[in-house]
Tab-separated table of C-alpha atoms in Angstrom:
chain	number	residue	atom	x	y	z
S	104	GLY	CA	-27.784	40.746	29.450
S	105	LEU	CA	-29.571	37.381	29.323
S	106	ASN	CA	-33.170	38.494	28.866
S	107	GLY	CA	-35.152	40.622	26.468
S	108	TYR	CA	-35.236	41.239	22.749
S	109	ARG	CA	-33.467	43.838	20.600
S	110	LYS	CA	-32.320	46.832	22.665
S	111	ASN	CA	-30.331	49.894	21.718
S	112	LYS	CA	-27.468	50.622	24.060
S	113	LYS	CA	-28.718	54.170	24.482
S	114	SER	CA	-31.581	54.407	26.991
S	115	LYS	CA	-34.978	55.679	25.841
S	116	LYS	CA	-36.228	56.382	29.390
S	117	GLY	CA	-37.899	59.729	29.995
S	118	ARG	CA	-38.989	60.373	26.410
S	119	SER	CA	-42.529	61.493	25.666
S	120	MET	CA	-44.832	59.325	23.531
S	121	ALA	CA	-44.699	61.899	20.738
S	122	THR	CA	-40.914	61.881	20.829
S	123	LEU	CA	-40.846	58.099	20.684
S	124	ILE	CA	-43.215	58.015	17.707
S	125	SER	CA	-41.313	60.681	15.801
S	126	SER	CA	-38.007	58.970	16.618
S	127	LYS	CA	-39.278	55.674	15.272
S	128	VAL	CA	-40.380	57.362	12.042
S	129	ILE	CA	-37.008	59.049	11.681
S	130	TYR	CA	-35.094	55.830	12.429
S	131	GLY	CA	-37.282	53.995	9.917
S	132	VAL	CA	-36.540	56.533	7.184
S	133	ILE	CA	-32.827	56.415	7.988
S	134	ALA	CA	-32.832	52.609	7.851
S	135	VAL	CA	-34.528	52.637	4.424
S	136	ILE	CA	-32.094	55.252	3.089
S	137	ALA	CA	-29.111	53.304	4.489
S	138	ALA	CA	-30.359	50.076	2.952
S	139	CYS	CA	-30.918	51.718	-0.440
S	140	SER	CA	-27.534	53.459	-0.330
S	141	LEU	CA	-25.764	50.220	0.536
S	142	SER	CA	-27.563	48.447	-2.293
S	143	LEU	CA	-26.441	51.099	-4.779
S	144	VAL	CA	-22.822	50.917	-3.618
S	145	THR	CA	-22.487	47.165	-3.542
S	146	HIS	CA	-23.931	46.488	-6.967
S	147	GLY	CA	-20.782	48.060	-8.381
S	148	ALA	CA	-17.164	46.982	-8.082
S	149	ASP	CA	-16.856	48.352	-4.574
S	150	ARG	CA	-18.568	45.567	-2.641
S	151	PRO	CA	-17.504	45.389	0.991
S	152	ASN	CA	-14.871	42.924	2.118
S	153	VAL	CA	-15.936	40.147	4.467
S	154	LEU	CA	-13.887	39.070	7.498
S	155	ILE	CA	-15.105	36.139	9.596
S	156	LEU	CA	-13.184	35.470	12.811
S	157	MET	CA	-14.045	32.152	14.452
S	158	ALA	CA	-12.753	31.025	17.830
S	159	ASP	CA	-12.746	27.334	18.759
S	160	ASP	CA	-14.378	26.282	22.067
S	161	LEU	CA	-14.606	29.798	23.511
S	162	GLY	CA	-16.869	30.014	26.542
S	163	TRP	CA	-19.660	32.536	27.095
S	164	ASN	CA	-17.757	34.038	30.037
S	165	ASP	CA	-14.335	33.872	28.386
S	166	VAL	CA	-14.644	37.407	26.960
S	167	GLY	CA	-14.216	40.687	28.751
S	168	TYR	CA	-17.524	42.207	27.671
S	169	HIS	CA	-19.312	39.354	29.455
S	170	GLY	CA	-17.376	40.026	32.640
S	171	SER	CA	-14.492	37.574	32.274
S	172	GLU	CA	-11.207	37.964	34.102
S	173	ILE	CA	-9.503	37.263	30.760
S	174	SER	CA	-8.295	40.344	28.873
S	175	THR	CA	-9.999	40.537	25.459
S	176	PRO	CA	-9.947	44.234	24.458
S	177	ASN	CA	-10.004	43.544	20.723
S	178	ILE	CA	-12.959	41.159	20.814
S	179	ASP	CA	-14.650	43.664	23.137
S	180	GLN	CA	-14.039	46.406	20.574
S	181	ILE	CA	-15.923	44.470	17.885
S	182	ALA	CA	-18.858	43.938	20.259
S	183	GLN	CA	-18.902	47.551	21.449
S	184	ALA	CA	-18.193	49.377	18.180
S	185	GLY	CA	-20.425	46.986	16.254
S	186	ILE	CA	-23.599	45.088	17.125
S	187	GLU	CA	-23.384	42.592	19.952
S	188	LEU	CA	-25.239	39.420	18.917
S	189	ASP	CA	-26.704	38.432	22.255
S	190	ARG	CA	-28.610	35.381	21.015
S	191	PHE	CA	-26.178	33.841	18.547
S	192	TYR	CA	-26.614	30.068	18.260
S	193	THR	CA	-24.244	27.503	16.793
S	194	GLN	CA	-24.112	23.715	16.880
S	195	PRO	CA	-22.508	22.070	19.952
S	196	SER	CA	-19.355	20.903	18.136
S	197	CYS	CA	-16.979	21.956	15.402
S	198	SER	CA	-17.781	20.209	12.092
S	199	PRO	CA	-21.573	20.732	12.314
S	200	THR	CA	-21.123	24.450	13.005
S	201	ARG	CA	-18.694	24.850	10.109
S	202	ALA	CA	-21.031	22.921	7.809
S	203	ALA	CA	-23.887	25.288	8.683
S	204	LEU	CA	-21.651	28.347	8.242
S	205	MET	CA	-20.485	27.310	4.800
S	206	THR	CA	-23.879	26.177	3.429
S	207	GLY	CA	-26.619	28.068	5.273
S	208	LYS	CA	-28.285	24.694	5.823
S	209	SER	CA	-28.980	22.454	8.796
S	210	PRO	CA	-26.145	20.024	9.588
S	211	ALA	CA	-28.777	17.375	10.401
S	212	SER	CA	-29.882	17.456	6.764
S	213	LEU	CA	-26.255	17.096	5.637
S	214	GLY	CA	-25.408	14.096	7.835
S	215	VAL	CA	-22.815	16.122	9.769
S	216	ILE	CA	-23.975	15.923	13.391
S	217	ARG	CA	-20.634	15.331	15.134
S	218	PRO	CA	-16.964	16.144	14.554
S	219	ILE	CA	-15.474	14.502	11.480
S	220	SER	CA	-12.845	12.089	12.803
S	221	LYS	CA	-9.352	12.061	11.339
S	222	ASN	CA	-9.952	8.496	10.052
S	223	SER	CA	-13.310	9.284	8.492
S	224	ASN	CA	-13.681	9.244	4.728
S	225	VAL	CA	-16.759	11.494	4.753
S	226	SER	CA	-16.944	15.209	4.219
S	227	LEU	CA	-19.371	18.028	3.850
S	228	PRO	CA	-21.319	16.717	0.807
S	229	LEU	CA	-19.552	17.698	-2.390
S	230	GLU	CA	-22.787	18.680	-4.126
S	231	GLU	CA	-23.241	21.575	-1.678
S	232	LYS	CA	-22.322	25.088	-2.778
S	233	LEU	CA	-20.241	26.876	-0.157
S	234	MET	CA	-19.896	30.489	0.955
S	235	PRO	CA	-16.642	31.191	-0.944
S	236	GLU	CA	-18.262	29.841	-4.116
S	237	TYR	CA	-21.242	32.167	-3.741
S	238	LEU	CA	-18.856	35.061	-3.161
S	239	ALA	CA	-16.623	34.025	-6.079
S	240	ASP	CA	-19.658	34.454	-8.340
S	241	LEU	CA	-19.743	38.069	-7.124
S	242	GLY	CA	-16.069	38.662	-7.899
S	243	TYR	CA	-14.566	37.949	-4.479
S	244	GLN	CA	-11.120	36.578	-3.758
S	245	SER	CA	-11.519	34.086	-0.896
S	246	PHE	CA	-8.967	32.993	1.704
S	247	LEU	CA	-9.133	30.380	4.466
S	248	VAL	CA	-6.597	30.726	7.254
S	249	GLY	CA	-6.890	28.168	10.059
S	250	LYS	CA	-9.029	25.128	10.694
S	251	TRP	CA	-11.073	23.420	7.959
S	252	HIS	CA	-12.493	20.200	9.525
S	253	LEU	CA	-14.993	19.488	6.734
S	254	GLY	CA	-13.248	16.620	4.956
S	255	LYS	CA	-9.759	15.712	3.768
S	256	SER	CA	-9.746	12.199	2.287
S	257	THR	CA	-9.736	13.348	-1.361
S	258	ARG	CA	-8.479	16.461	-3.114
S	259	ALA	CA	-12.069	17.332	-4.001
S	260	GLU	CA	-12.837	17.738	-0.279
S	261	LEU	CA	-10.058	20.233	0.429
S	262	PRO	CA	-10.825	23.945	0.780
S	263	ASN	CA	-8.917	24.830	-2.410
S	264	ALA	CA	-11.420	22.711	-4.356
S	265	ARG	CA	-14.383	24.305	-2.616
S	266	GLY	CA	-14.048	27.963	-3.453
S	267	PHE	CA	-11.001	29.164	-1.529
S	268	GLU	CA	-8.215	30.492	-3.737
S	269	HIS	CA	-5.775	30.102	-0.863
S	270	ALA	CA	-5.957	27.835	2.180
S	271	TYR	CA	-3.518	27.563	5.070
S	272	GLY	CA	-3.634	25.849	8.443
S	273	SER	CA	-5.036	22.521	9.598
S	274	LEU	CA	-7.414	20.112	7.923
S	275	THR	CA	-8.652	18.021	10.848
S	276	GLY	CA	-10.131	18.701	14.281
S	277	GLY	CA	-7.183	19.826	16.352
S	278	ILE	CA	-3.414	20.109	16.518
S	279	GLY	CA	-0.608	20.662	18.976
S	280	TYR	CA	-0.013	24.423	18.959
S	281	TRP	CA	3.733	23.924	18.768
S	282	SER	CA	4.069	20.478	17.173
S	283	LYS	CA	1.128	20.669	14.680
S	284	VAL	CA	0.463	16.968	15.445
S	285	HIS	CA	-1.758	15.273	14.286
S	286	TYR	CA	0.307	16.629	11.449
S	287	ASP	CA	-1.892	18.267	8.854
S	288	TRP	CA	-0.403	21.762	8.701
S	289	HIS	CA	-0.539	22.734	5.068
S	290	ARG	CA	-0.595	25.534	2.546
S	291	ASP	CA	-2.842	24.936	-0.448
S	292	GLY	CA	-2.888	21.189	0.111
S	293	LYS	CA	0.874	20.764	0.428
S	294	VAL	CA	2.636	19.675	3.610
S	295	LEU	CA	4.103	22.599	5.511
S	296	ARG	CA	6.593	22.015	8.303
S	297	GLN	CA	6.749	25.258	10.195
S	298	GLU	CA	8.098	26.261	13.593
S	299	GLY	CA	6.117	28.532	15.850
S	300	TYR	CA	2.947	28.902	17.878
S	301	ALA	CA	-0.112	28.227	15.733
S	302	THR	CA	-2.033	31.389	16.659
S	303	HIS	CA	0.971	33.547	15.753
S	304	LEU	CA	1.442	31.758	12.438
S	305	LEU	CA	-2.156	32.390	11.420
S	306	VAL	CA	-1.744	36.141	11.927
S	307	ASN	CA	1.415	36.140	9.836
S	308	GLU	CA	-0.428	34.392	7.013
S	309	VAL	CA	-3.362	36.799	7.125
S	310	THR	CA	-0.952	39.743	6.993
S	311	THR	CA	0.867	38.324	3.966
S	312	LEU	CA	-2.359	37.570	2.127
S	313	LEU	CA	-3.779	41.039	2.733
S	314	GLU	CA	-0.602	42.736	1.582
S	315	ASN	CA	-0.511	40.676	-1.610
S	316	ARG	CA	-4.250	40.513	-2.329
S	317	ASP	CA	-5.795	41.404	-5.673
S	318	LYS	CA	-6.732	45.008	-4.918
S	319	SER	CA	-9.144	45.129	-7.847
S	320	ARG	CA	-11.426	42.613	-6.133
S	321	PRO	CA	-13.175	42.524	-2.768
S	322	ASN	CA	-11.888	39.796	-0.476
S	323	PHE	CA	-13.427	37.234	1.851
S	324	MET	CA	-11.084	36.303	4.698
S	325	TYR	CA	-12.194	33.377	6.872
S	326	VAL	CA	-9.886	33.082	9.881
S	327	ALA	CA	-10.743	29.908	11.812
S	328	PHE	CA	-8.504	29.888	14.875
S	329	GLN	CA	-7.592	26.669	16.681
S	330	ALA	CA	-7.624	28.581	19.978
S	331	PRO	CA	-8.661	27.959	22.675
S	332	HIS	CA	-9.319	24.283	21.750
S	333	LEU	CA	-7.317	21.641	23.637
S	334	PRO	CA	-4.454	20.943	24.193
S	335	ASN	CA	-3.778	23.595	26.842
S	336	GLU	CA	-0.680	25.234	25.363
S	337	ALA	CA	0.409	28.867	25.342
S	338	PRO	CA	3.583	30.948	25.565
S	339	ALA	CA	4.943	31.049	29.119
S	340	LYS	CA	4.991	34.859	29.189
S	341	THR	CA	1.251	35.024	28.505
S	342	ILE	CA	0.478	32.268	31.015
S	343	SER	CA	2.294	34.279	33.676
S	344	LYS	CA	-0.305	37.039	33.313
S	345	TYR	CA	-2.874	34.644	34.786
S	346	ASP	CA	-0.892	33.035	37.617
S	347	SER	CA	-3.711	33.837	40.022
S	348	LEU	CA	-6.069	31.427	38.230
S	349	GLN	CA	-6.310	27.798	39.246
S	350	GLY	CA	-5.312	24.688	37.275
S	351	ASN	CA	-5.774	24.664	33.520
S	352	ARG	CA	-7.708	27.920	33.683
S	353	SER	CA	-4.486	29.943	33.644
S	354	ILE	CA	-3.318	28.281	30.424
S	355	HIS	CA	-6.761	28.519	28.874
S	356	ALA	CA	-6.862	32.223	29.731
S	357	ALA	CA	-3.493	32.691	28.061
S	358	MET	CA	-4.758	30.933	24.914
S	359	VAL	CA	-7.768	33.269	24.796
S	360	ASP	CA	-5.465	36.249	25.426
S	361	GLU	CA	-3.274	35.171	22.498
S	362	LEU	CA	-6.391	34.779	20.353
S	363	ASP	CA	-7.466	38.310	21.225
S	364	GLN	CA	-4.005	39.726	20.502
S	365	ALA	CA	-4.109	38.004	17.114
S	366	ILE	CA	-7.486	39.555	16.320
S	367	GLY	CA	-6.128	42.949	17.312
S	368	LYS	CA	-3.200	42.579	14.888
S	369	ILE	CA	-5.565	41.588	12.086
S	370	LEU	CA	-7.838	44.589	12.705
S	371	ARG	CA	-4.827	46.909	12.766
S	372	LYS	CA	-3.655	45.508	9.429
S	373	TYR	CA	-7.078	46.171	7.876
S	374	ARG	CA	-6.950	49.710	9.252
S	375	GLU	CA	-3.359	50.224	8.041
S	376	LEU	CA	-4.359	49.136	4.535
S	377	GLY	CA	-7.364	51.479	4.558
S	378	ILE	CA	-9.971	48.741	4.148
S	379	LEU	CA	-11.332	48.359	7.685
S	380	GLU	CA	-14.274	50.696	7.146
S	381	ASN	CA	-15.345	48.804	4.027
S	382	THR	CA	-15.301	45.401	5.696
S	383	ILE	CA	-18.139	43.438	7.281
S	384	ILE	CA	-16.556	41.849	10.368
S	385	LEU	CA	-18.208	38.909	12.124
S	386	PHE	CA	-16.761	37.352	15.261
S	387	MET	CA	-18.063	34.173	16.913
S	388	SER	CA	-17.117	30.932	18.643
S	389	ASP	CA	-17.852	27.649	16.888
S	390	ASN	CA	-19.593	26.298	20.019
S	391	GLY	CA	-19.661	26.739	23.751
S	392	GLY	CA	-16.583	26.186	25.844
S	393	LEU	CA	-15.346	22.821	27.058
S	394	VAL	CA	-15.727	23.057	30.811
S	395	ALA	CA	-14.169	21.218	33.739
S	396	PRO	CA	-16.544	19.026	35.789
S	397	SER	CA	-18.610	20.900	38.324
S	398	GLU	CA	-18.461	20.103	42.015
S	399	ASP	CA	-22.224	19.651	41.729
S	400	PRO	CA	-22.890	16.151	40.281
S	401	ALA	CA	-26.250	17.350	38.931
S	402	LEU	CA	-24.416	19.710	36.568
S	403	GLN	CA	-21.986	17.103	35.267
S	404	SER	CA	-22.624	15.374	31.972
S	405	LYS	CA	-22.589	11.593	31.861
S	406	MET	CA	-19.374	11.727	29.862
S	407	GLN	CA	-17.673	13.821	32.544
S	408	SER	CA	-18.848	11.418	35.244
S	409	ASN	CA	-17.453	8.456	33.299
S	410	ALA	CA	-14.182	10.302	32.740
S	411	LEU	CA	-13.850	10.998	36.459
S	412	THR	CA	-14.408	7.302	37.166
S	413	LEU	CA	-11.662	6.293	34.717
S	414	GLU	CA	-9.303	8.846	36.230
S	415	SER	CA	-9.934	7.486	39.729
S	416	ILE	CA	-9.131	3.954	38.543
S	417	PHE	CA	-6.079	4.541	36.340
S	418	GLY	CA	-4.759	7.990	37.218
S	419	ARG	CA	-3.381	10.198	34.427
S	420	PRO	CA	-2.351	9.661	31.768
S	421	ILE	CA	-4.574	6.629	31.267
S	422	PRO	CA	-2.519	3.847	29.626
S	423	VAL	CA	-5.035	3.278	26.794
S	424	PRO	CA	-4.621	6.225	24.339
S	425	GLY	CA	-8.245	6.206	23.275
S	426	LEU	CA	-9.466	6.395	26.841
S	427	GLU	CA	-6.924	9.086	27.698
S	428	PHE	CA	-8.232	11.105	24.745
S	429	LEU	CA	-11.806	10.854	26.013
S	430	VAL	CA	-10.835	11.649	29.587
S	431	SER	CA	-8.809	14.661	28.464
S	432	ALA	CA	-11.702	15.920	26.347
S	433	PHE	CA	-14.068	15.910	29.312
S	434	LEU	CA	-11.752	16.780	32.207
S	435	ASP	CA	-9.077	19.138	30.857
S	436	GLY	CA	-11.305	21.873	29.465
S	437	ALA	CA	-11.156	25.170	31.340
S	438	SER	CA	-13.694	27.397	29.635
S	439	ASP	CA	-16.316	29.317	31.585
S	440	ASN	CA	-19.857	29.343	30.184
S	441	SER	CA	-21.448	30.798	33.296
S	442	PRO	CA	-24.198	31.539	33.902
S	443	LEU	CA	-25.358	29.370	31.002
S	444	PRO	CA	-25.741	25.632	31.734
S	445	GLY	CA	-23.725	22.950	29.948
S	446	GLY	CA	-20.938	23.247	27.432
S	447	LYS	CA	-19.434	21.861	24.247
S	448	THR	CA	-21.102	18.663	22.893
S	449	LEU	CA	-24.364	19.452	24.752
S	450	VAL	CA	-27.574	21.039	23.436
S	451	ARG	CA	-27.868	23.108	26.622
S	452	GLU	CA	-27.476	26.869	26.227
S	453	GLY	CA	-23.850	26.772	27.365
S	454	GLY	CA	-23.025	24.468	24.459
S	455	VAL	CA	-24.691	26.467	21.694
S	456	ARG	CA	-25.202	30.115	22.709
S	457	VAL	CA	-21.853	31.793	22.122
S	458	PRO	CA	-20.120	35.191	22.183
S	459	ALA	CA	-20.609	36.883	18.805
S	460	ALA	CA	-20.697	40.347	17.246
S	461	ILE	CA	-20.917	41.948	13.814
S	462	TRP	CA	-19.404	45.302	12.836
S	463	PHE	CA	-19.655	47.275	9.623
S	464	ALA	CA	-18.389	50.817	10.147
S	465	GLY	CA	-21.052	53.439	9.551
S	466	ARG	CA	-23.786	50.834	9.059
S	467	LEU	CA	-23.812	48.222	11.809
S	468	GLU	CA	-22.656	50.035	14.918
S	469	ALA	CA	-23.095	50.486	18.686
S	470	ASP	CA	-26.133	48.307	19.238
S	471	ARG	CA	-27.253	45.049	20.754
S	472	TYR	CA	-29.248	42.480	18.778
S	473	THR	CA	-31.289	40.203	20.986
S	474	ALA	CA	-33.297	38.438	18.299
S	475	PRO	CA	-32.150	34.867	17.599
S	476	PHE	CA	-29.320	34.720	15.031
S	477	THR	CA	-28.072	31.251	14.095
S	478	ILE	CA	-24.960	29.991	12.379
S	479	SER	CA	-27.164	28.902	9.456
S	480	ASP	CA	-28.231	32.557	9.039
S	481	VAL	CA	-24.697	33.792	8.373
S	482	LEU	CA	-24.490	32.908	4.664
S	483	PRO	CA	-27.758	34.594	3.608
S	484	THR	CA	-27.029	37.560	5.900
S	485	ILE	CA	-23.612	38.085	4.333
S	486	LEU	CA	-25.024	37.782	0.814
S	487	GLU	CA	-27.630	40.453	1.523
S	488	GLY	CA	-25.022	42.563	3.303
S	489	VAL	CA	-22.777	42.668	0.223
S	490	GLY	CA	-25.737	43.651	-1.955
S	491	ALA	CA	-26.489	40.242	-3.458
S	492	VAL	CA	-29.865	39.365	-1.978
S	493	ASP	CA	-30.870	37.844	-5.320
S	494	SER	CA	-28.063	35.292	-4.913
S	495	ILE	CA	-29.650	33.756	-1.810
S	496	PRO	CA	-31.101	30.360	-2.795
S	497	ASN	CA	-34.559	29.435	-1.551
S	498	ASN	CA	-33.523	26.024	-0.184
S	499	LEU	CA	-31.577	27.306	2.829
S	500	ARG	CA	-32.659	26.738	6.419
S	501	GLY	CA	-30.987	29.964	7.449
S	502	ARG	CA	-32.575	33.376	6.892
S	503	SER	CA	-30.925	36.721	6.337
S	504	GLN	CA	-30.838	38.853	9.482
S	505	TRP	CA	-29.613	41.909	7.595
S	506	GLN	CA	-32.828	43.929	7.759
S	507	GLY	CA	-33.165	43.140	11.452
S	508	LEU	CA	-29.622	44.365	12.029
S	509	LEU	CA	-30.500	47.621	10.258
S	510	GLY	CA	-33.424	48.104	12.622
S	511	GLY	CA	-36.199	46.372	10.724
S	512	VAL	CA	-38.168	43.219	11.448
S	513	ALA	CA	-36.016	40.298	12.617
S	514	GLU	CA	-36.540	36.755	11.306
S	515	ALA	CA	-36.748	33.865	13.764
S	516	PRO	CA	-36.896	30.614	11.768
S	517	ASP	CA	-37.024	27.212	13.443
S	518	TYR	CA	-33.578	25.892	14.315
S	519	VAL	CA	-32.498	22.337	15.152
S	520	ILE	CA	-29.449	21.565	17.301
S	521	SER	CA	-27.800	18.259	16.402
S	522	GLY	CA	-26.674	16.888	19.751
S	523	PHE	CA	-24.582	13.755	19.444
S	524	ILE	CA	-24.456	13.124	23.195
S	525	ASP	CA	-27.717	14.400	24.691
S	526	GLY	CA	-30.254	14.198	21.876
S	527	PHE	CA	-31.648	16.897	19.602
S	528	SER	CA	-33.309	20.194	20.358
S	529	ILE	CA	-35.469	22.553	18.341
S	530	TYR	CA	-36.046	26.277	18.745
S	531	HIS	CA	-39.425	27.668	17.734
S	532	TRP	CA	-38.978	31.103	19.213
S	533	PRO	CA	-39.313	31.708	22.113
S	534	TRP	CA	-39.689	27.988	22.878
S	535	LYS	CA	-36.970	25.352	23.039
S	536	LEU	CA	-37.713	21.621	23.128
S	537	ILE	CA	-35.011	19.116	24.107
S	538	ASN	CA	-35.696	15.539	23.030
S	539	SER	CA	-33.316	13.432	25.085
S	540	GLU	CA	-34.005	10.913	27.851
S	541	LYS	CA	-37.068	13.008	28.599
S	542	LEU	CA	-38.843	15.860	26.869
S	543	GLU	CA	-37.962	19.268	28.243
S	544	LEU	CA	-39.631	22.514	27.211
S	545	PHE	CA	-38.229	25.936	28.073
S	546	HIS	CA	-39.400	29.484	27.423
S	547	ILE	CA	-35.930	30.547	26.484
S	548	ILE	CA	-36.451	34.306	26.906
S	549	ASN	CA	-38.028	34.101	30.356
S	550	ASP	CA	-35.800	31.186	31.389
S	551	PRO	CA	-32.407	31.519	29.663
S	552	LEU	CA	-30.760	29.232	32.223
S	553	GLU	CA	-33.182	26.352	31.468
S	554	GLU	CA	-34.270	25.937	35.066
S	555	HIS	CA	-38.017	25.406	34.580
S	556	ASN	CA	-39.225	22.484	32.453
S	557	LEU	CA	-42.682	23.491	31.209
S	558	ALA	CA	-43.407	20.338	29.204
S	559	ALA	CA	-46.169	19.131	31.549
S	560	GLU	CA	-47.842	22.543	31.518
S	561	HIS	CA	-47.883	22.963	27.729
S	562	PRO	CA	-48.478	19.562	26.083
S	563	GLU	CA	-49.857	21.235	22.944
S	564	ILE	CA	-46.596	23.163	22.426
S	565	VAL	CA	-44.563	20.016	23.071
S	566	ALA	CA	-46.617	18.132	20.461
S	567	ASP	CA	-46.189	20.922	17.900
S	568	LEU	CA	-42.425	21.176	18.395
S	569	GLN	CA	-42.006	17.402	18.405
S	570	LEU	CA	-43.816	17.244	15.053
S	571	ARG	CA	-41.578	19.984	13.661
S	572	LEU	CA	-38.536	18.089	14.896
S	573	ASP	CA	-39.743	14.780	13.415
S	574	ASN	CA	-40.371	16.398	10.025
S	575	TRP	CA	-37.168	18.406	9.921
S	576	GLY	CA	-35.446	16.280	7.304
S	577	TYR	CA	-32.413	14.238	8.261
S	578	ARG	CA	-29.533	12.511	6.571
S	579	PRO	CA	-27.999	9.528	8.423
S	580	ASP	CA	-24.972	10.316	10.558
S	581	GLN	CA	-21.926	10.039	8.304
S	582	GLY	CA	-19.420	9.516	11.128
S	583	ILE	CA	-17.362	6.393	11.702
S	584	PRO	CA	-18.260	4.062	14.614
S	585	TRP	CA	-17.334	5.396	18.042
S	586	LEU	CA	-15.178	2.348	18.785
S	587	ASP	CA	-13.013	3.195	15.781
S	588	VAL	CA	-12.543	6.680	17.197
S	589	ILE	CA	-11.553	5.290	20.605
S	590	PHE	CA	-9.019	2.812	19.206
S	591	ASP	CA	-7.314	5.492	17.105
S	592	PRO	CA	-8.343	8.847	18.569
S	593	ASP	CA	-7.774	12.354	17.282
S	594	THR	CA	-5.017	13.090	19.794
S	595	PHE	CA	-3.672	16.632	19.653
S	596	GLY	CA	0.017	17.224	20.050
S	597	GLY	CA	2.620	14.683	21.088
S	598	GLU	CA	4.877	12.739	18.743
S	599	GLU	CA	4.239	12.384	15.044
S	600	ASN	CA	3.332	8.735	14.425
S	601	ARG	CA	2.202	8.662	10.798
S	602	ALA	CA	2.655	10.442	7.494
S	603	PRO	CA	1.069	13.891	7.153
S	604	TRP	CA	-2.530	13.666	5.971
S	605	VAL	CA	-2.034	15.570	2.736
S	606	GLU	CA	0.592	13.016	1.647
S	607	SER	CA	-1.952	10.212	1.808
S	608	ILE	CA	-4.882	12.026	0.179
S	609	LYS	CA	-6.514	10.293	-2.752
S	610	GLU	CA	-6.588	12.254	-5.953
């Protein structure tokens, strides 16, 4: 599952050369007919709906179809009924990934290379046009249910001002699942004090919105779950299903289980309303999972090593809130990215290659896509998928993968990972260059686990990729100083200690 390029799930072994050639011709004709038919349908009023389901900090091996011990039958269904995206790449943290999703651009060029802190006054640049705005031009009704994390200091930065007709959930990076602290739970920019487990509440909102949608218009539903992001909180009944797992892993597993149950309820509602088969469904994680420190020091990040040192000195919880926040972030995670190296915040494969799948009944089905597909490619791919290829601007970094998904030629544009802890990396397929304390070059198809640094053997490739990286086009990091984050961290859960964010927003 880690090597190779695009493969159909059905084996072609034992076929004659003539059969293979004739099959390819037939498949090619079918693909052209399907593409033309879809174009004809979607230029009318019956454009397909779009449903994007985003998990938060889900590990590569946190899903059943990758062999996890966690039960995820509904996520597995999307991957098995639809097209499994085997080489789907995001950014290594939340805000950069969401910025790329919404704009089709590189977060490095937007100045969003790390999570937007709760005390930051920056946002995804207001001059950028976002996915719901593109879709609104095509007649779509757009909903955001869940996490925004792209700015909240002025009304102009809120999702309702950026193309979403309805927005519900959290504005900043994380919340307590029960307490909603840091308190930014809202509906359409108004404070909402609501009892219940966050994952359950999101499903309820999606159900209500679907039942009351404008049936004369196609809809775009963006469901950005908080799960399984820290803190480790889940209903006791679900945790009990995973009593055999050690430490925080049992709670993490329960959070993923709850996420999967929520996705199942959403899919059933689409089916009940008769709109499932006319909906493009995309599932992904926003980045790799946050993992506990390995017993092998060579596999630990510097931040994890520092956190372990602080824990050994002070115990837990550490008396300085900012330090406790950092220690929790690097010691309390319980995702599993195996066999990929690294995790959230890192440019290693475990931080940026994530579980993902796309399903469009009758069109995108029962296949496995092993060409690179990045988070920046989602916007142009969706626009082509709904029959609006002419709406794709020419200034995007992302490229539409739609024709590749239909069986045609796949695009593989350069892609830059904005690492805020371990440098930057660039993909020039099939090569990956990491520019950190040292230059590392990997042939990412032959060496998906990044075990063999080929920089010394291919200096000409290193020079080419370094030049591409240098000329990428960057905007200065818009984040607040790290010390400001440490002194007033984005703690999740606990006691409410300030007014809700939407009450202090500037007009």
